[in-house]
Amino acid sequence: MSLSTNFQPLYKQVYDVLVERLVKGYWKPSEPLPSEFALADELGVSQGTVRKAINQLVAEQLLRRRQGKGTFVSEHTQESSLFRFFRYRQPGANNAIPETSILSVKRRMSTQVESQGLGLKKATEVVEMIRLRKIDNIPAIFETVLQPLTIFPDLDKEAELPNSLYTLYQEKYGISIVEVRDELHAVMADAEVAKHLNLEPNTPVLMTERASINIDGRIVEWSQAYCQSQDFVYANKLK
Amino acid sequence: MSLSTNFQPLYKQVYDVLVERLVKGYWKPSEPLPSEFALADELGVSQGTVRKAINQLVAEQLLRRRQGKGTFVSEHTQESSLFRFFRYRQPGANNAIPETSILSVKRRMSTQVESQGLGLKKATEVVEMIRLRKIDNIPAIFETVLQPLTIFPDLDKEAELPNSLYTLYQEKYGISIVEVRDELHAVMADAEVAKHLNLEPNTPVLMTERASINIDGRIVEWSQAYCQSQDFVYANKLK
DNA sequence: CAGTGGTCTAGACCACGCC
DNA sequence: GCGTGGTCTAGACCACTGA
C-alpha cells in the first residue's frame, strides 16, 4: 500500500486507512486488529507511526487496547454506551442506568423539523419509536426516536429492541455512534408528557433534542426527549 | 532533579512536575516554557518523554504550542474562555458571546446548599455577584455567582469586572479554571427572574448550577443561572 | 515461553518564525 | 541561519496475557 501520494503526515494517513476499514466493517466490533508491527509492515511505516494513529483512535474510543492481548474494535455494550451518552441522573449522583420500555413503533414520513434535525433537506421515511425510560423505578424520560429507513432498513421489524439502541445499530446495521449533539430546552409538560411522567399538568420539564453521529460523520438518528426535572438533572462536565 | 523514586512512568512524573509548576505560578500565563530539550536536560529524561508530557497538557488546554516559536502557558482570554465554557446560544447557531452587566456585588455567608455546591462542609464567607447576560441584545441569563473570600480575597473591591471572570481569576488570583460541572434543571421563573429576563410569570426556564474547578482540583466558584428558553438553548456535544 | 502493547531513548530530517 | 516544535525511525527493555 502506497501512502506517499499526498502531503498529510504519515500517521494521519495511517489513521485514515484505519478509519476507512472500520467504517467498511473490515474488522468487526470486539475483533482484534493485527499487531502494531504487522500493520506497520503492511503499510510500510514504522511501528511508532502506527502506534500514534492507533492512540488517536483509542482516545476517540473507536479502539481499545489491552496490554499483552492486543488492540480491539470497541463494542457498544449496553452499559458502556449508556454511561457514555446518558446524562440524566439524580442531583449529585454519579451515574444512572435507565430501564426502557417501548410504547410504540411505526413507519411514517418525517416532518420538516425532524428532517432538519436529521440533516436532510427533504422529508424521508423514518421509523418512529416512542419510549418511556425509568431511573430508579421512577418514570423519568418520555422520548421519541427517529431513524431513517434508508439507514436502518426494516428496523421496525426487529423482534427485540434493547435498552440501548446503539448496540443494535452496531450489530445489525454497522452503525457506530461516535458523537451526539444535544440542545436543551425548558418547556411546559403537555397533557401526554405529564401523563407518562406522572406529573401535574403545567410542570416545567427538560426537553432534549439529540442528533447522533455515525463514525462516517452522518447524522443517523434524531430524538426528542422530555425529562421530568423534579428528581432528575442533566449533568455535564466541560473540560 | 530525581524522578526515579516512585513507580509512575517517567512521562507521568514529568507531567506532574509541570502541573506543579503551573499551579505554583512558576511560569505565568502567556509565558513560554523552556524548550523540550532544555526541560529534558534539566529533568534528566529524553526529549521524547518531555514531549509526551507536554502533549498531554496541550490536550488538556493548559499549554499551547506553536511550531517554530515555543510552548506557552494558556491564557484565558475573554473570547477563548467564553467559547470554551459558554453553552447557551440560539437553536442551531454555532456560538454566542454574551454581554454582561453586574447588578450587585456583596459579601455574605454561604447557605448550606451553596456550601455544598462549593464542596465545603461548613458555611464560608463569599462574594455574591448577581449578573445579567444578554445574547444578541436579548436578556438571556440571570445569574448568581459565589466566590469564597479565602480563595479570592477582596474580590468585591475590584474596580473593573470583566465579561468573563475567568480572565480576572487567572491574572489577579492565580486561578485557572480547567473544568466546569453543570447540572441542568427546568424550573418555573419566579417574579424576580421573570422581571430580569423580560418574561411572563410562570414561564419555564433552564436553571444551571455550575461548579468551576481550578487546575489544582479545588472547586473555586459556584453559580446558579436562569436562562430563558424561548430564544436560547443549552448546546452540548458529547464524544 | 512467545507475542502483545507500554515506555524510553537517540538521532534524523522537516516546517515554521524570527533576526 | 538558528532555534523552535513536528514527524519518523529503529531499537531496547518492561509488563501483561495466555498457551
mmCIF file of N, CA, C and O in Angstrom, chain A residues 84-148:
data_model
loop_
_atom_site.group_PDB
_atom_site.id
_atom_site.type_symbol
_atom_site.label_atom_id
_atom_site.label_comp_id
_atom_site.label_asym_id
_atom_site.label_seq_id
_atom_site.Cartn_x
_atom_site.Cartn_y
_atom_site.Cartn_z
ATOM 1 N N ARG A 84 -21.814 6.398 28.547
ATOM 2 C CA ARG A 84 -21.126 7.413 27.773
ATOM 3 C C ARG A 84 -22.039 8.548 27.360
ATOM 4 O O ARG A 84 -21.650 9.711 27.422
ATOM 5 N N PHE A 85 -23.250 8.242 26.942
ATOM 6 C CA PHE A 85 -24.095 9.293 26.364
ATOM 7 C C PHE A 85 -25.330 9.610 27.205
ATOM 8 O O PHE A 85 -26.083 10.502 26.852
ATOM 9 N N PHE A 86 -25.532 8.889 28.285
ATOM 10 C CA PHE A 86 -26.738 9.126 29.079
ATOM 11 C C PHE A 86 -26.428 10.119 30.191
ATOM 12 O O PHE A 86 -25.618 9.852 31.073
ATOM 13 N N ARG A 87 -27.043 11.278 30.121
ATOM 14 C CA ARG A 87 -26.669 12.396 31.000
ATOM 15 C C ARG A 87 -27.618 12.626 32.162
ATOM 16 O O ARG A 87 -27.371 13.485 33.004
ATOM 17 N N TYR A 88 -28.758 11.953 32.168
ATOM 18 C CA TYR A 88 -29.738 12.252 33.217
ATOM 19 C C TYR A 88 -29.473 11.428 34.465
ATOM 20 O O TYR A 88 -29.177 10.237 34.385
ATOM 21 N N ARG A 89 -29.570 12.093 35.602
ATOM 22 C CA ARG A 89 -29.351 11.397 36.867
ATOM 23 C C ARG A 89 -29.922 12.211 38.016
ATOM 24 O O ARG A 89 -30.378 13.336 37.815
ATOM 25 N N GLN A 90 -29.901 11.633 39.195
ATOM 26 C CA GLN A 90 -30.346 12.396 40.357
ATOM 27 C C GLN A 90 -29.261 13.427 40.687
ATOM 28 O O GLN A 90 -28.080 13.181 40.478
ATOM 29 N N PRO A 91 -29.681 14.581 41.221
ATOM 30 C CA PRO A 91 -28.686 15.629 41.513
ATOM 31 C C PRO A 91 -27.576 15.083 42.408
ATOM 32 O O PRO A 91 -27.850 14.416 43.398
ATOM 33 N N GLY A 92 -26.335 15.347 42.028
ATOM 34 C CA GLY A 92 -25.199 14.910 42.830
ATOM 35 C C GLY A 92 -24.796 13.468 42.619
ATOM 36 O O GLY A 92 -23.687 13.083 42.957
ATOM 37 N N ALA A 93 -25.689 12.657 42.031
ATOM 38 C CA ALA A 93 -25.358 11.249 41.809
ATOM 39 C C ALA A 93 -24.316 11.128 40.712
ATOM 40 O O ALA A 93 -24.155 12.019 39.892
ATOM 41 N N ASN A 94 -23.617 10.007 40.722
ATOM 42 C CA ASN A 94 -22.568 9.821 39.731
ATOM 43 C C ASN A 94 -23.094 9.299 38.411
ATOM 44 O O ASN A 94 -22.758 9.805 37.357
ATOM 45 N N ASN A 95 -23.908 8.305 38.485
ATOM 46 C CA ASN A 95 -24.362 7.663 37.269
ATOM 47 C C ASN A 95 -25.753 7.135 37.476
ATOM 48 O O ASN A 95 -26.204 6.922 38.589
ATOM 49 N N ALA A 96 -26.419 6.912 36.379
ATOM 50 C CA ALA A 96 -27.717 6.289 36.455
ATOM 51 C C ALA A 96 -27.849 5.407 35.230
ATOM 52 O O ALA A 96 -27.287 5.698 34.187
ATOM 53 N N ILE A 97 -28.556 4.294 35.375
ATOM 54 C CA ILE A 97 -28.853 3.454 34.231
ATOM 55 C C ILE A 97 -30.364 3.331 34.151
ATOM 56 O O ILE A 97 -31.011 2.956 35.126
ATOM 57 N N PRO A 98 -30.902 3.704 33.010
ATOM 58 C CA PRO A 98 -32.363 3.655 32.894
ATOM 59 C C PRO A 98 -32.844 2.269 32.460
ATOM 60 O O PRO A 98 -32.125 1.531 31.795
ATOM 61 N N GLU A 99 -34.069 1.946 32.848
ATOM 62 C CA GLU A 99 -34.783 0.843 32.202
ATOM 63 C C GLU A 99 -35.666 1.466 31.149
ATOM 64 O O GLU A 99 -36.214 2.547 31.357
ATOM 65 N N THR A 100 -35.862 0.739 30.071
ATOM 66 C CA THR A 100 -36.588 1.323 28.952
ATOM 67 C C THR A 100 -37.748 0.437 28.532
ATOM 68 O O THR A 100 -37.582 -0.777 28.411
ATOM 69 N N SER A 101 -38.912 1.034 28.329
ATOM 70 C CA SER A 101 -39.987 0.262 27.709
ATOM 71 C C SER A 101 -40.460 0.982 26.450
ATOM 72 O O SER A 101 -40.555 2.210 26.413
ATOM 73 N N ILE A 102 -40.721 0.176 25.428
ATOM 74 C CA ILE A 102 -41.149 0.730 24.141
ATOM 75 C C ILE A 102 -42.661 0.878 24.152
ATOM 76 O O ILE A 102 -43.385 -0.070 24.465
ATOM 77 N N LEU A 103 -43.131 2.058 23.837
ATOM 78 C CA LEU A 103 -44.572 2.269 23.813
ATOM 79 C C LEU A 103 -45.147 2.053 22.418
ATOM 80 O O LEU A 103 -46.268 1.582 22.280
ATOM 81 N N SER A 104 -44.401 2.430 21.388
ATOM 82 C CA SER A 104 -44.901 2.183 20.035
ATOM 83 C C SER A 104 -43.762 2.254 19.028
ATOM 84 O O SER A 104 -42.749 2.908 19.260
ATOM 85 N N VAL A 105 -43.964 1.561 17.907
ATOM 86 C CA VAL A 105 -43.016 1.594 16.788
ATOM 87 C C VAL A 105 -43.839 1.675 15.513
ATOM 88 O O VAL A 105 -44.762 0.870 15.332
ATOM 89 N N LYS A 106 -43.552 2.655 14.679
ATOM 90 C CA LYS A 106 -44.256 2.683 13.391
ATOM 91 C C LYS A 106 -43.428 3.385 12.332
ATOM 92 O O LYS A 106 -42.404 4.003 12.639
ATOM 93 N N ARG A 107 -43.880 3.267 11.089
ATOM 94 C CA ARG A 107 -43.250 3.998 9.990
ATOM 95 C C ARG A 107 -44.075 5.221 9.650
ATOM 96 O O ARG A 107 -45.304 5.171 9.670
ATOM 97 N N ARG A 108 -43.385 6.288 9.288
ATOM 98 C CA ARG A 108 -44.092 7.461 8.757
ATOM 99 C C ARG A 108 -43.080 8.352 8.057
ATOM 100 O O ARG A 108 -41.883 8.080 8.060
ATOM 101 N N MET A 109 -43.577 9.434 7.447
ATOM 102 C CA MET A 109 -42.676 10.413 6.842
ATOM 103 C C MET A 109 -42.237 11.397 7.921
ATOM 104 O O MET A 109 -42.987 11.718 8.845
ATOM 105 N N SER A 110 -41.015 11.921 7.799
ATOM 106 C CA SER A 110 -40.531 12.900 8.777
ATOM 107 C C SER A 110 -41.160 14.269 8.509
ATOM 108 O O SER A 110 -41.441 14.625 7.358
ATOM 109 N N THR A 111 -41.399 15.006 9.579
ATOM 110 C CA THR A 111 -41.866 16.390 9.440
ATOM 111 C C THR A 111 -40.690 17.271 9.033
ATOM 112 O O THR A 111 -39.539 16.822 8.994
ATOM 113 N N GLN A 112 -40.983 18.526 8.809
ATOM 114 C CA GLN A 112 -39.909 19.418 8.367
ATOM 115 C C GLN A 112 -38.862 19.596 9.468
ATOM 116 O O GLN A 112 -37.657 19.527 9.214
ATOM 117 N N VAL A 113 -39.342 19.816 10.695
ATOM 118 C CA VAL A 113 -38.421 19.980 11.819
ATOM 119 C C VAL A 113 -37.543 18.745 11.982
ATOM 120 O O VAL A 113 -36.333 18.833 12.189
ATOM 121 N N GLU A 114 -38.172 17.592 11.855
ATOM 122 C CA GLU A 114 -37.431 16.344 12.040
ATOM 123 C C GLU A 114 -36.413 16.130 10.922
ATOM 124 O O GLU A 114 -35.278 15.703 11.176
ATOM 125 N N SER A 115 -36.813 16.430 9.699
ATOM 126 C CA SER A 115 -35.880 16.294 8.573
ATOM 127 C C SER A 115 -34.663 17.170 8.815
ATOM 128 O O SER A 115 -33.515 16.752 8.621
ATOM 129 N N GLN A 116 -34.931 18.378 9.256
ATOM 130 C CA GLN A 116 -33.826 19.294 9.541
ATOM 131 C C GLN A 116 -32.939 18.740 10.654
ATOM 132 O O GLN A 116 -31.711 18.779 10.555
ATOM 133 N N GLY A 117 -33.573 18.197 11.692
ATOM 134 C CA GLY A 117 -32.810 17.580 12.775
ATOM 135 C C GLY A 117 -31.934 16.447 12.279
ATOM 136 O O GLY A 117 -30.834 16.225 12.780
ATOM 137 N N LEU A 118 -32.410 15.740 11.258
ATOM 138 C CA LEU A 118 -31.643 14.636 10.677
ATOM 139 C C LEU A 118 -30.639 15.131 9.647
ATOM 140 O O LEU A 118 -29.911 14.333 9.053
ATOM 141 N N GLY A 119 -30.617 16.437 9.437
ATOM 142 C CA GLY A 119 -29.646 16.996 8.499
ATOM 143 C C GLY A 119 -30.058 16.824 7.049
ATOM 144 O O GLY A 119 -29.217 16.855 6.152
ATOM 145 N N LEU A 120 -31.354 16.649 6.808
ATOM 146 C CA LEU A 120 -31.834 16.407 5.445
ATOM 147 C C LEU A 120 -32.656 17.598 4.958
ATOM 148 O O LEU A 120 -33.296 18.292 5.750
ATOM 149 N N LYS A 121 -32.674 17.787 3.664
ATOM 150 C CA LYS A 121 -33.454 18.892 3.102
ATOM 151 C C LYS A 121 -34.893 18.491 2.833
ATOM 152 O O LYS A 121 -35.797 19.302 2.846
ATOM 153 N N LYS A 122 -35.082 17.183 2.563
ATOM 154 C CA LYS A 122 -36.432 16.725 2.229
ATOM 155 C C LYS A 122 -36.913 15.726 3.272
ATOM 156 O O LYS A 122 -36.115 15.097 3.964
ATOM 157 N N ALA A 123 -38.221 15.561 3.320
ATOM 158 C CA ALA A 123 -38.797 14.546 4.191
ATOM 159 C C ALA A 123 -38.330 13.174 3.736
ATOM 160 O O ALA A 123 -38.050 12.952 2.556
ATOM 161 N N THR A 124 -38.214 12.268 4.702
ATOM 162 C CA THR A 124 -37.786 10.906 4.372
ATOM 163 C C THR A 124 -38.600 9.940 5.212
ATOM 164 O O THR A 124 -39.165 10.315 6.242
ATOM 165 N N GLU A 125 -38.667 8.689 4.765
ATOM 166 C CA GLU A 125 -39.416 7.703 5.544
ATOM 167 C C GLU A 125 -38.583 7.293 6.751
ATOM 168 O O GLU A 125 -37.393 6.972 6.615
ATOM 169 N N VAL A 126 -39.200 7.327 7.912
ATOM 170 C CA VAL A 126 -38.473 7.026 9.147
ATOM 171 C C VAL A 126 -39.243 6.007 9.977
ATOM 172 O O VAL A 126 -40.448 5.826 9.803
ATOM 173 N N VAL A 127 -38.495 5.369 10.879
ATOM 174 C CA VAL A 127 -39.139 4.614 11.950
ATOM 175 C C VAL A 127 -39.277 5.545 13.135
ATOM 176 O O VAL A 127 -38.331 6.262 13.479
ATOM 177 N N GLU A 128 -40.443 5.589 13.732
ATOM 178 C CA GLU A 128 -40.663 6.388 14.945
ATOM 179 C C GLU A 128 -40.836 5.431 16.114
ATOM 180 O O GLU A 128 -41.758 4.605 16.121
ATOM 181 N N MET A 129 -39.925 5.557 17.097
ATOM 182 C CA MET A 129 -40.075 4.756 18.317
ATOM 183 C C MET A 129 -40.418 5.696 19.455
ATOM 184 O O MET A 129 -39.741 6.714 19.643
ATOM 185 N N ILE A 130 -41.419 5.337 20.207
ATOM 186 C CA ILE A 130 -41.732 6.121 21.410
ATOM 187 C C ILE A 130 -41.417 5.254 22.620
ATOM 188 O O ILE A 130 -41.829 4.085 22.688
ATOM 189 N N ARG A 131 -40.621 5.809 23.518
ATOM 190 C CA ARG A 131 -40.125 5.012 24.643
ATOM 191 C C ARG A 131 -40.318 5.751 25.959
ATOM 192 O O ARG A 131 -40.304 6.980 26.010
ATOM 193 N N LEU A 132 -40.481 4.989 27.009
ATOM 194 C CA LEU A 132 -40.513 5.550 28.357
ATOM 195 C C LEU A 132 -39.350 4.953 29.131
ATOM 196 O O LEU A 132 -39.186 3.730 29.166
ATOM 197 N N ARG A 133 -38.538 5.825 29.728
ATOM 198 C CA ARG A 133 -37.373 5.328 30.465
ATOM 199 C C ARG A 133 -37.522 5.679 31.941
ATOM 200 O O ARG A 133 -37.897 6.803 32.281
ATOM 201 N N LYS A 134 -37.241 4.701 32.773
ATOM 202 C CA LYS A 134 -37.309 4.901 34.224
ATOM 203 C C LYS A 134 -35.914 4.881 34.813
ATOM 204 O O LYS A 134 -35.060 4.108 34.368
ATOM 205 N N ILE A 135 -35.708 5.722 35.821
ATOM 206 C CA ILE A 135 -34.459 5.696 36.580
ATOM 207 C C ILE A 135 -34.844 5.416 38.031
ATOM 208 O O ILE A 135 -35.724 6.086 38.575
ATOM 209 N N ASP A 136 -34.210 4.417 38.629
ATOM 210 C CA ASP A 136 -34.575 4.018 39.995
ATOM 211 C C ASP A 136 -36.084 3.819 40.121
ATOM 212 O O ASP A 136 -36.708 4.219 41.108
ATOM 213 N N ASN A 137 -36.643 3.256 39.067
ATOM 214 C CA ASN A 137 -38.064 2.923 39.061
ATOM 215 C C ASN A 137 -39.012 4.121 39.007
ATOM 216 O O ASN A 137 -40.215 3.973 39.160
ATOM 217 N N ILE A 138 -38.467 5.310 38.798
ATOM 218 C CA ILE A 138 -39.318 6.496 38.654
ATOM 219 C C ILE A 138 -39.400 6.848 37.171
ATOM 220 O O ILE A 138 -38.369 6.929 36.499
ATOM 221 N N PRO A 139 -40.607 7.031 36.634
ATOM 222 C CA PRO A 139 -40.714 7.429 35.224
ATOM 223 C C PRO A 139 -39.966 8.746 35.026
ATOM 224 O O PRO A 139 -40.267 9.739 35.679
ATOM 225 N N ALA A 140 -38.967 8.742 34.156
ATOM 226 C CA ALA A 140 -38.078 9.895 34.067
ATOM 227 C C ALA A 140 -38.124 10.579 32.707
ATOM 228 O O ALA A 140 -38.121 11.802 32.621
ATOM 229 N N ILE A 141 -38.170 9.789 31.645
ATOM 230 C CA ILE A 141 -37.976 10.348 30.302
ATOM 231 C C ILE A 141 -38.986 9.754 29.335
ATOM 232 O O ILE A 141 -39.137 8.536 29.242
ATOM 233 N N PHE A 142 -39.653 10.648 28.626
ATOM 234 C CA PHE A 142 -40.597 10.247 27.577
ATOM 235 C C PHE A 142 -40.006 10.703 26.260
ATOM 236 O O PHE A 142 -39.775 11.898 26.071
ATOM 237 N N GLU A 143 -39.758 9.778 25.365
ATOM 238 C CA GLU A 143 -38.831 10.052 24.279
ATOM 239 C C GLU A 143 -39.334 9.523 22.937
ATOM 240 O O GLU A 143 -39.899 8.443 22.865
ATOM 241 N N THR A 144 -39.111 10.320 21.904
ATOM 242 C CA THR A 144 -39.435 9.906 20.540
ATOM 243 C C THR A 144 -38.149 9.844 19.734
ATOM 244 O O THR A 144 -37.420 10.836 19.659
ATOM 245 N N VAL A 145 -37.860 8.681 19.168
ATOM 246 C CA VAL A 145 -36.621 8.481 18.427
ATOM 247 C C VAL A 145 -36.966 8.206 16.962
ATOM 248 O O VAL A 145 -37.863 7.423 16.678
ATOM 249 N N LEU A 146 -36.247 8.856 16.052
ATOM 250 C CA LEU A 146 -36.490 8.670 14.623
ATOM 251 C C LEU A 146 -35.249 8.148 13.930
ATOM 252 O O LEU A 146 -34.156 8.682 14.130
ATOM 253 N N GLN A 147 -35.452 7.114 13.110
ATOM 254 C CA GLN A 147 -34.348 6.573 12.325
ATOM 255 C C GLN A 147 -34.776 6.492 10.865
ATOM 256 O O GLN A 147 -35.824 5.906 10.574
ATOM 257 N N PRO A 148 -33.989 7.054 9.959
ATOM 258 C CA PRO A 148 -34.344 6.946 8.534
ATOM 259 C C PRO A 148 -34.269 5.488 8.075
ATOM 260 O O PRO A 148 -33.317 4.772 8.407
#
